[in-house]
Amino acid sequence: MALIDIFQNTLDGLTAGASYALLGVGFTLIFGVLRRANLSYGPAIMLGAYAATWVSLHTGAGLLVLFLVAVLATVLAGSYVERLCFAPHRRGPAAAAMVASFAIWMQLEELATLLLPRHLYAFPALYEGGALHFGPFSLRVESLLMLLAALAVCFVGWKALYATRFGVAVRAVIDDPRAAELSGISVGAISLRVFALASAIGGLTGFLIVASHEQVTPMLGMWSTLKGMLAMMLGGLGSLPGAVVGGLALGLIEAHSQWYLGPQFRDFIAYFLLFALLAARPPWMNTRSAY
Amino acid sequence: MDEYAIGVLTSIGLLTFVAASAYLLLIAGELSFGQQAFFGVGAYAAGIATAMFGLPLPLAILAAMLLGGLAAALVGLPALRLRGLYFAMATLAAAEMLRILFELFHWQVQVGGEAVGPDGTQGFRGIRWVFERGVEPLGFLGIVWALLAGVVLLFILVERSRLGTTIRALGEDPELAGALGVDVLRLKLGVVAAAGALAALGGALFAHHNTYIEPRNFDIMLGVHTLAYALIGGLGTVFGPLLGVALDLGLLEGTRVFQGYRMIVFGGLVALLLIWRPRGLLDERMVHWLRTRR
């Protein structure tokens, strides 16, 4: 029986890991270009999910409309964050940008709760049917969709970075912002567009998460920021495939430690691993670069 | 003074201890997301000392500071080899681990016929040393602000000394400071331990003010708030963190003008303020100008 448990936990872990991977990819895009952690990434996702829920409650619109609303609202919130918290601090100290993004976190979260003040709202289900069964194992269709979305985002992101002019400009900014600026690339415009791209991925992720949980709560903002940062850090920071691996690893670790040790240890193990990884400074983690 | 004002002033004092500990790390060039955990260590340690073992409060505060400093040093030892965001993430991970340990911490003894002590997520109630000795809220406010005045005085003395200059040099450029003969790692470890003890001092007072503490009091929200207080108040003087806390608690929460929209107003103000002054209102330049003005 133990083997079946291990396999089922692995399936569940990959499911949760897919959403962490998506969050990690968004974080990594922003971090790669700006070398700054955007604490209000999660709250922007939450605002997008809340806007979609609001539309759903008031109009009963279909999933496609809700998806578009979530993406649009997240992109708007993300661009607002970039203009207010990151564009003015591009050359300044990283601490100021990070604290400013925290201040806007508070703003976005209060805005979302003013929009929908109750603690819990229902969200239309992504898929009405039941889970798929393979022998003794079960897999929710939503999880499959989440995994597919993570792979698709990764593929599209990779294409965008390595097969377009925009991608060349983004990579130039990542390598050396000053040299990029001197070659005629507008660093400000690139960072705004990267922010919008990352926010669109965030909007998609938020939509998938609330539609597969069929509910939204005010915890979504903090949860997304913490899980996204963890996935990014575990993945070595700064590489998109790394963020996907980090997210999936985080999901697997959580699922197994929850099964064997209980829910409180689930989070403990994840943080412990992050701390141990940072302390050990493995070669794939570029821990020398500041911020 | 009415009860509400006393409450707000006490909260300002208590939070300033944590904000000052974040400030101390910031001027040494480190960004910590984890000071709330040492605040928590102080709260639990002092609560255990007075409520479970009947020790007097001053002794409990000393024990709390010792334990807070030790915990911070233990976290700092591996974390200090990291820079910037990596250090911040390591402190966040350590702080969340400590918070989860508080959730798993069950240790109760019988005191006067009732079970007293930390009870996991149920929290730790009955930390009544201050109230059992008939100290009025106004008296406790006096204790908090007297201790805070002591801390501020210590900061001023240190910042005027060679040690203070060295700490700021460390924050400015650790490589250069190291090349000039400063033992960077040892000094930073000292700063981290001192900041941990300072946060623990605030925590010890917080536990006795509230009489009830629970792991949720020490989550990441507190950490990021105190960091924001230190940064908006300013990194030029220890009055910076005090100003930051006072602006939020005194002006916005205390006056209740922006009820329901407080975070929208506060968040926007902070973001705009940081564009104009990235090192806070009372930054080094402002402090220098104030000092040399005759």
XYZ file of C-alpha atoms in Angstrom:
585
model
C 0.000 0.000 0.000
C 2.850 2.340 0.812
C 3.910 2.385 -2.802
C 0.429 3.440 -3.892
C 0.505 6.250 -1.317
C 3.860 7.434 -2.558
C 2.622 7.471 -6.135
C -0.648 9.239 -5.308
C 1.192 11.815 -3.186
C 3.559 12.403 -6.060
C 0.600 13.054 -8.362
C -0.929 15.467 -5.831
C 2.428 17.125 -5.322
C 2.918 17.684 -9.033
C -0.565 19.216 -9.168
C 0.167 21.752 -6.444
C 3.666 22.140 -7.879
C 2.279 23.189 -11.266
C 0.653 26.267 -9.729
C 3.829 27.032 -7.747
C 5.824 26.665 -10.958
C 3.602 29.189 -12.740
C 3.948 31.640 -9.852
C 7.708 31.056 -9.792
C 7.988 31.772 -13.527
C 6.239 35.137 -13.090
C 8.484 36.062 -10.175
C 11.592 35.006 -12.061
C 10.732 37.078 -15.132
C 10.432 40.201 -12.999
C 13.440 39.381 -10.862
C 15.600 38.591 -13.866
C 15.011 41.946 -15.509
C 14.828 44.205 -12.458
C 16.993 42.360 -9.910
C 14.244 43.314 -7.459
C 11.719 41.137 -5.667
C 8.165 42.276 -6.322
C 6.302 41.536 -3.101
C 2.980 42.717 -4.529
C 2.989 40.134 -7.316
C 0.673 37.893 -5.272
C -1.716 40.697 -4.271
C -1.979 41.792 -7.936
C -2.993 38.210 -8.779
C -5.483 38.322 -5.934
C -6.985 41.576 -7.224
C -7.370 39.967 -10.669
C -9.110 36.932 -9.179
C -11.346 39.209 -7.095
C -12.290 41.294 -10.134
C -13.242 38.100 -11.993
C -15.283 36.903 -9.007
C -17.040 40.270 -8.832
C -17.959 40.058 -12.516
C -19.118 36.481 -12.053
C -21.361 37.439 -9.115
C -22.886 40.433 -10.874
C -23.256 39.179 -14.433
C -22.927 35.409 -14.297
C -20.498 35.614 -17.212
C -18.853 32.500 -18.598
C -15.380 31.208 -17.796
C -13.760 32.751 -20.871
C -14.933 36.249 -19.894
C -13.828 35.683 -16.294
C -10.428 34.550 -17.505
C -10.036 37.715 -19.599
C -11.138 39.906 -16.687
C -8.641 38.226 -14.351
C -5.766 38.664 -16.807
C -6.679 42.259 -17.636
C -7.076 43.326 -14.001
C -3.801 41.646 -13.004
C -1.940 43.292 -15.884
C -3.355 46.696 -14.890
C -2.406 46.176 -11.251
C 1.048 44.900 -12.239
C 1.743 47.871 -14.506
C 0.647 50.233 -11.750
C 3.110 48.526 -9.390
C 5.919 48.819 -11.930
C 5.351 52.540 -12.538
C 5.013 53.419 -8.861
C 7.477 51.069 -7.148
C 10.100 49.951 -9.633
C 10.522 52.537 -12.402
C 11.552 55.301 -9.928
C 14.002 53.021 -8.081
C 15.741 51.399 -11.038
C 19.109 52.868 -10.070
C 18.428 53.400 -6.382
C 18.617 51.031 -3.436
C 16.732 47.738 -3.748
C 15.286 48.047 -0.252
C 13.216 51.104 -1.210
C 11.671 49.305 -4.210
C 10.881 46.243 -2.124
C 9.278 48.232 0.690
C 7.321 50.313 -1.834
C 6.002 47.106 -3.398
C 4.966 45.989 0.075
C 3.111 49.260 0.595
C 1.219 48.682 -2.641
C 0.522 45.112 -1.482
C -1.481 46.635 1.383
C -3.249 48.900 -1.084
C -4.216 46.157 -3.536
C -5.358 43.855 -0.764
C -7.594 46.495 0.795
C -8.979 47.359 -2.632
C -9.857 43.694 -3.210
C -11.561 43.356 0.161
C -13.505 46.589 -0.421
C -14.708 45.055 -3.675
C -15.774 41.814 -1.995
C -15.758 42.079 1.804
C -16.776 38.545 2.825
C -14.163 35.977 3.778
C -15.146 33.446 1.153
C -16.741 33.619 -2.284
C -17.649 30.803 -4.635
C -16.047 30.770 -8.077
C -17.433 28.835 -11.079
C -15.781 25.433 -11.478
C -13.214 24.995 -14.214
C -14.459 21.508 -14.978
C -17.786 20.041 -13.864
C -16.998 16.340 -14.257
C -15.256 14.128 -11.722
C -11.638 13.091 -11.418
C -9.941 10.685 -13.802
C -9.142 7.249 -12.429
C -6.240 5.035 -13.421
C -6.484 1.868 -11.376
C -6.086 2.925 -7.734
C -4.944 6.450 -8.605
C -7.005 9.524 -9.240
C -6.110 12.783 -10.942
C -8.329 15.839 -11.191
C -8.809 17.220 -14.686
C -8.104 20.706 -13.285
C -4.682 19.515 -12.169
C -3.946 18.241 -15.633
C -4.956 21.628 -17.070
C -2.707 23.399 -14.554
C 0.245 21.222 -15.520
C -0.441 21.807 -19.205
C -0.674 25.554 -18.605
C 2.679 25.534 -16.790
C 4.311 23.703 -19.696
C 2.658 25.982 -22.269
C 3.704 29.158 -20.431
C 7.224 27.854 -20.172
C 7.315 27.026 -23.881
C 5.846 30.366 -24.945
C 8.085 32.239 -22.509
C 11.135 30.418 -23.792
C 10.139 31.174 -27.400
C 9.529 34.819 -26.535
C 12.935 35.101 -24.878
C 15.003 33.199 -27.410
C 13.229 33.670 -30.749
C 12.034 37.275 -30.870
C 13.640 40.713 -30.984
C 11.834 41.535 -27.752
C 13.526 38.495 -26.200
C 16.967 39.637 -27.334
C 16.329 43.041 -25.751
C 15.121 41.437 -22.516
C 18.194 39.218 -22.317
C 20.446 42.174 -23.031
C 18.872 44.050 -20.110
C 19.282 41.006 -17.863
C 22.971 40.677 -18.772
C 23.913 44.318 -18.428
C 21.325 47.096 -18.175
C 23.818 49.866 -18.890
C 25.222 48.238 -22.017
C 21.663 47.558 -23.181
C 20.754 51.199 -22.653
C 23.818 52.276 -24.647
C 22.827 50.007 -27.540
C 19.561 51.875 -27.829
C 17.292 49.624 -25.807
C 14.838 51.503 -23.613
C 15.252 49.715 -20.287
C 12.153 51.395 -18.872
C 9.920 50.211 -21.714
C 11.352 46.679 -21.553
C 10.806 46.427 -17.810
C 7.211 47.651 -18.132
C 6.521 45.087 -20.848
C 8.141 42.289 -18.851
C 6.030 43.311 -15.876
C 2.903 43.187 -18.025
C 3.899 39.767 -19.380
C 4.596 38.406 -15.904
C 1.285 39.860 -14.691
C -0.583 38.208 -17.555
C 0.946 34.883 -16.509
C -0.052 35.771 -12.942
C -3.622 36.504 -14.029
C -3.807 33.147 -15.802
C -2.390 31.395 -12.740
C -4.779 33.138 -10.367
C -7.731 32.261 -12.591
C -6.678 28.597 -12.772
C -6.143 28.415 -9.007
C -9.486 29.915 -7.985
C -11.385 28.043 -10.702
C -9.955 24.710 -9.624
C -10.480 25.447 -5.913
C -13.910 26.911 -6.815
C -13.474 29.672 -4.229
C -11.526 32.847 -3.464
C -10.287 34.009 -0.051
C -8.214 37.027 1.035
C -5.312 34.637 1.731
C -4.613 34.345 -2.001
C -2.304 37.385 -2.132
C 0.144 36.390 0.582
C -0.019 32.722 -0.441
C 0.916 33.529 -4.044
C 3.800 35.795 -3.060
C 5.278 33.288 -0.602
C 4.904 30.234 -2.858
C 6.183 32.105 -5.906
C 9.266 33.371 -4.058
C 9.953 29.900 -2.640
C 9.669 28.306 -6.090
C 11.971 30.954 -7.552
C 14.569 30.567 -4.792
C 14.491 26.745 -4.788
C 14.989 26.855 -8.548
C 18.230 28.731 -8.133
C 16.864 32.182 -8.966
C 16.923 33.738 -12.371
C 16.209 30.864 -14.726
C 12.759 29.978 -16.085
C 13.294 26.189 -16.249
C 14.761 26.481 -12.747
C 11.571 28.137 -11.488
C 9.469 25.327 -12.977
C 11.669 22.669 -11.380
C 11.641 24.641 -8.111
C 7.851 24.887 -8.142
C 7.352 21.204 -8.880
C 9.935 20.277 -6.232
C 8.151 22.465 -3.687
C 4.839 20.764 -4.505
C 6.353 17.293 -4.159
C 8.091 18.133 -0.882
C 4.887 19.591 0.553
C 2.707 16.664 -0.506
C 5.036 14.037 0.922
C 5.824 15.835 4.172
C 2.129 16.557 4.730
C 1.322 12.861 4.288
C 4.070 11.555 6.536
C 4.491 14.352 9.079
C 1.282 16.423 9.122
C 0.223 19.828 7.795
C 2.324 21.976 10.148
C 5.493 20.166 9.162
C 4.593 20.607 5.500
C 5.392 24.311 5.661
C 8.222 23.785 8.117
C 10.051 21.397 5.787
C 9.683 23.776 2.837
C 11.192 26.672 4.805
C 13.853 24.458 6.319
C 14.904 23.291 2.880
C 15.081 26.847 1.603
C 17.185 27.916 4.581
C 19.489 24.896 4.266
C 19.863 25.451 0.519
C 20.749 29.105 1.016
C 23.203 28.259 3.789
C 24.857 25.522 1.748
C 25.114 27.770 -1.325
C 25.037 25.062 -4.005
C 26.842 25.994 -7.230
C 23.654 26.479 -9.265
C 22.538 29.193 -6.873
C 24.163 32.441 -7.797
C 24.242 33.754 -4.234
C 26.933 36.355 -4.718
C 24.887 38.807 -6.729
C 23.284 41.326 -4.412
C 19.515 41.676 -4.477
C -4.994 60.965 29.425
C -7.821 58.802 28.085
C -7.488 55.074 27.763
C -7.436 55.112 23.968
C -4.516 57.521 23.801
C -2.601 55.439 26.358
C -3.231 52.338 24.244
C -2.001 53.975 21.034
C 1.102 55.414 22.722
C 1.944 52.036 24.271
C 1.591 50.310 20.889
C 3.824 52.931 19.274
C 6.464 52.280 21.938
C 6.259 48.488 21.602
C 6.509 48.458 17.817
C 9.374 50.951 17.862
C 11.596 48.317 19.496
C 11.130 46.029 16.479
C 11.367 48.907 13.980
C 14.617 50.003 15.662
C 16.000 46.491 15.326
C 15.172 46.547 11.599
C 16.838 49.998 11.438
C 20.010 48.718 13.101
C 20.292 45.990 10.451
C 19.504 48.405 7.616
C 22.296 50.810 8.558
C 24.649 47.809 8.685
C 23.518 47.039 5.122
C 21.268 44.057 5.788
C 17.582 43.664 5.052
C 15.820 41.272 7.426
C 12.336 39.856 6.943
C 12.652 37.984 10.210
C 12.774 40.394 13.167
C 9.197 39.434 14.121
C 10.458 35.967 15.121
C 12.865 37.363 17.727
C 10.043 39.611 18.954
C 8.161 36.315 19.360
C 11.058 34.568 21.087
C 11.192 37.454 23.568
C 7.426 37.330 24.142
C 7.389 33.581 24.786
C 10.549 33.593 26.920
C 9.401 36.447 29.153
C 5.880 35.016 29.428
C 7.241 31.632 30.471
C 9.568 33.251 33.003
C 6.912 35.310 34.823
C 3.711 33.310 34.368
C 5.111 29.788 34.713
C 8.070 30.271 37.034
C 7.064 33.389 38.925
C 10.255 35.281 38.126
C 10.151 39.094 38.377
C 9.675 41.031 35.129
C 13.157 42.631 34.969
C 14.778 39.189 35.163
C 12.332 37.860 32.562
C 13.220 40.728 30.211
C 16.918 39.978 30.596
C 16.343 36.301 29.852
C 14.204 37.213 26.838
C 16.897 39.523 25.443
C 19.580 36.893 25.956
C 17.520 34.243 24.199
C 16.483 36.622 21.399
C 20.107 37.611 20.797
C 21.203 33.988 20.821
C 18.472 32.914 18.387
C 19.346 35.791 16.056
C 23.043 34.908 16.174
C 22.250 31.258 15.384
C 20.242 32.361 12.341
C 22.847 34.944 11.399
C 25.798 32.568 11.494
C 24.862 30.790 8.245
C 22.701 33.603 6.819
C 25.318 36.352 7.041
C 27.441 34.750 4.361
C 24.611 35.695 1.993
C 23.900 39.088 0.506
C 20.877 41.250 -0.100
C 17.747 39.390 -1.088
C 19.338 36.043 -0.208
C 19.920 37.190 3.355
C 16.377 38.567 3.472
C 14.943 35.247 2.250
C 17.071 33.245 4.696
C 15.797 35.382 7.595
C 12.225 34.981 6.325
C 12.615 31.199 6.149
C 14.101 31.089 9.649
C 11.356 33.331 11.043
C 8.597 31.215 9.531
C 10.248 28.083 10.947
C 10.252 29.692 14.389
C 6.583 30.680 14.021
C 5.664 27.091 13.116
C 7.680 25.894 16.128
C 5.573 28.221 18.306
C 2.514 26.473 16.829
C 3.945 23.108 17.851
C 5.077 24.333 21.275
C 3.019 22.794 24.101
C 4.348 23.216 27.617
C 2.007 23.887 30.500
C 2.396 23.780 34.282
C -0.183 24.088 37.064
C -0.154 27.562 38.615
C -2.800 28.264 41.255
C -5.035 25.453 40.003
C -4.985 26.326 36.304
C -2.791 25.201 33.453
C -0.521 28.020 32.314
C 1.867 27.992 29.380
C 2.128 27.912 25.601
C -0.564 25.738 24.053
C 0.339 25.586 20.368
C -2.029 27.437 18.060
C -4.332 28.063 21.050
C -1.753 30.589 22.210
C -0.408 31.402 25.652
C -2.766 33.208 28.027
C -2.473 34.466 31.556
C 0.745 36.522 31.382
C -0.518 38.770 34.153
C 2.590 39.781 36.109
C 2.075 43.470 35.413
C -1.619 43.477 36.289
C -1.222 41.317 39.398
C 1.140 43.942 40.776
C -1.441 46.666 40.250
C 0.484 48.543 37.548
C -2.005 50.853 35.817
C -1.953 51.242 31.994
C -0.378 54.670 32.491
C 2.342 53.136 34.645
C 3.061 50.475 32.021
C 3.226 53.172 29.367
C 5.886 54.829 31.543
C 7.879 51.582 31.758
C 7.747 51.074 27.967
C 8.824 54.592 27.138
C 11.523 54.680 29.826
C 13.076 51.536 28.338
C 12.673 52.986 24.853
C 14.407 56.177 25.989
C 17.265 54.022 27.255
C 17.512 52.276 23.889
C 17.441 55.585 22.010
C 20.173 56.988 24.256
C 22.295 53.895 23.649
C 21.804 54.266 19.905
C 22.838 57.929 20.016
C 25.960 57.118 22.033
C 26.944 54.244 19.742
C 26.294 56.207 16.567
C 28.571 58.982 17.802
C 31.337 56.514 18.622
C 33.867 54.809 16.399
C 31.739 51.654 16.520
C 28.777 53.484 15.003
C 30.898 54.870 12.199
C 32.256 51.393 11.515
C 28.737 49.941 11.358
C 27.704 52.577 8.819
C 30.880 51.946 6.818
C 29.889 48.285 6.765
C 26.506 49.186 5.359
C 28.021 51.498 2.786
C 30.634 49.110 1.402
C 31.508 45.862 3.210
C 34.443 45.079 0.879
C 36.069 48.430 1.535
C 35.421 48.123 5.281
C 37.004 44.670 5.217
C 40.016 45.987 3.310
C 40.424 48.666 5.983
C 40.785 45.998 8.626
C 37.233 45.605 9.920
C 36.318 42.022 10.810
C 33.138 42.177 8.708
C 31.560 38.865 9.670
C 32.181 39.273 13.401
C 30.846 42.819 13.522
C 27.762 41.866 11.482
C 27.136 38.925 13.787
C 27.275 41.318 16.725
C 24.816 43.657 15.004
C 22.454 40.767 14.210
C 22.564 39.544 17.823
C 21.992 43.046 19.196
C 19.050 43.551 16.824
C 17.608 40.194 17.919
C 17.927 41.149 21.602
C 16.289 44.521 20.907
C 13.323 42.889 19.159
C 13.067 40.390 22.039
C 12.926 43.270 24.537
C 9.918 44.638 22.648
C 8.383 41.170 22.592
C 8.782 40.701 26.354
C 6.926 43.974 26.974
C 4.306 43.110 24.318
C 3.507 39.795 26.033
C 2.981 41.532 29.367
C 0.929 44.290 27.808
C -1.426 41.896 26.003
C -1.378 39.103 28.655
C -2.120 36.785 25.714
C 0.125 35.856 22.799
C -0.334 33.452 19.914
C 1.931 32.350 17.049
C -0.095 34.446 14.585
C 1.123 37.632 16.307
C 4.584 36.931 14.915
C 3.908 36.368 11.223
C 5.614 37.943 8.225
C 3.150 40.876 8.168
C 4.697 42.263 11.368
C 8.178 41.853 9.914
C 7.475 43.696 6.701
C 5.561 46.427 8.527
C 8.459 47.171 10.873
C 10.857 47.190 7.935
C 8.591 49.734 6.241
C 8.444 51.827 9.430
C 12.238 51.994 9.626
C 12.562 52.897 5.970
C 9.874 55.586 5.771
C 10.953 57.146 9.071
C 14.485 57.390 7.802
C 17.877 55.748 8.092
C 19.706 58.842 9.328
C 18.867 58.584 13.012
C 17.211 56.232 15.482
C 14.302 58.692 15.658
C 13.506 57.548 12.114
C 11.874 54.231 13.085
C 10.002 55.992 15.897
C 8.673 58.532 13.402
C 7.672 55.742 11.012
C 5.666 53.891 13.652
C 4.119 57.122 14.939
C 3.054 58.150 11.415
C 1.188 54.896 10.850
C -0.245 54.169 14.292
C -0.627 57.709 15.581
C -1.696 59.619 12.515
C -3.617 57.065 10.454
C -4.955 54.550 12.915
C -5.114 56.871 15.916
C -7.139 59.601 14.261
C -9.439 57.164 12.405
C -9.847 59.678 9.594
C -9.408 57.155 6.824
C -11.446 54.351 8.331
C -11.868 51.578 5.798
C -9.359 53.129 3.410
C -6.392 53.307 5.753
C -4.211 50.841 3.884
C -4.955 52.450 0.539
C -3.915 55.833 1.913
C -0.927 54.546 3.885
C 0.307 52.328 1.061
C 0.102 55.118 -1.507
C 1.805 57.605 0.831
C 4.671 55.213 1.526
C 5.251 54.452 -2.171
C 5.216 58.146 -3.095
C 7.400 59.087 -0.144
C 10.014 56.525 -1.149
C 10.226 57.996 -4.665
C 10.963 61.377 -3.145
C 13.180 60.087 -0.306
C 14.425 56.514 -0.872
C 16.130 56.421 2.525
C 13.192 57.863 4.453
C 12.133 61.212 5.855
C 14.941 61.548 8.371
C 17.682 60.295 6.062
C 21.401 60.968 6.504
C 21.295 64.222 4.534
C 18.341 65.579 6.494
C 19.958 64.650 9.807
C 23.197 66.310 8.767
C 21.323 69.456 7.720
C 19.423 69.542 11.021
C 22.625 69.092 12.988
C 24.728 71.728 11.243
C 21.979 74.366 11.090
C 22.698 77.169 13.486
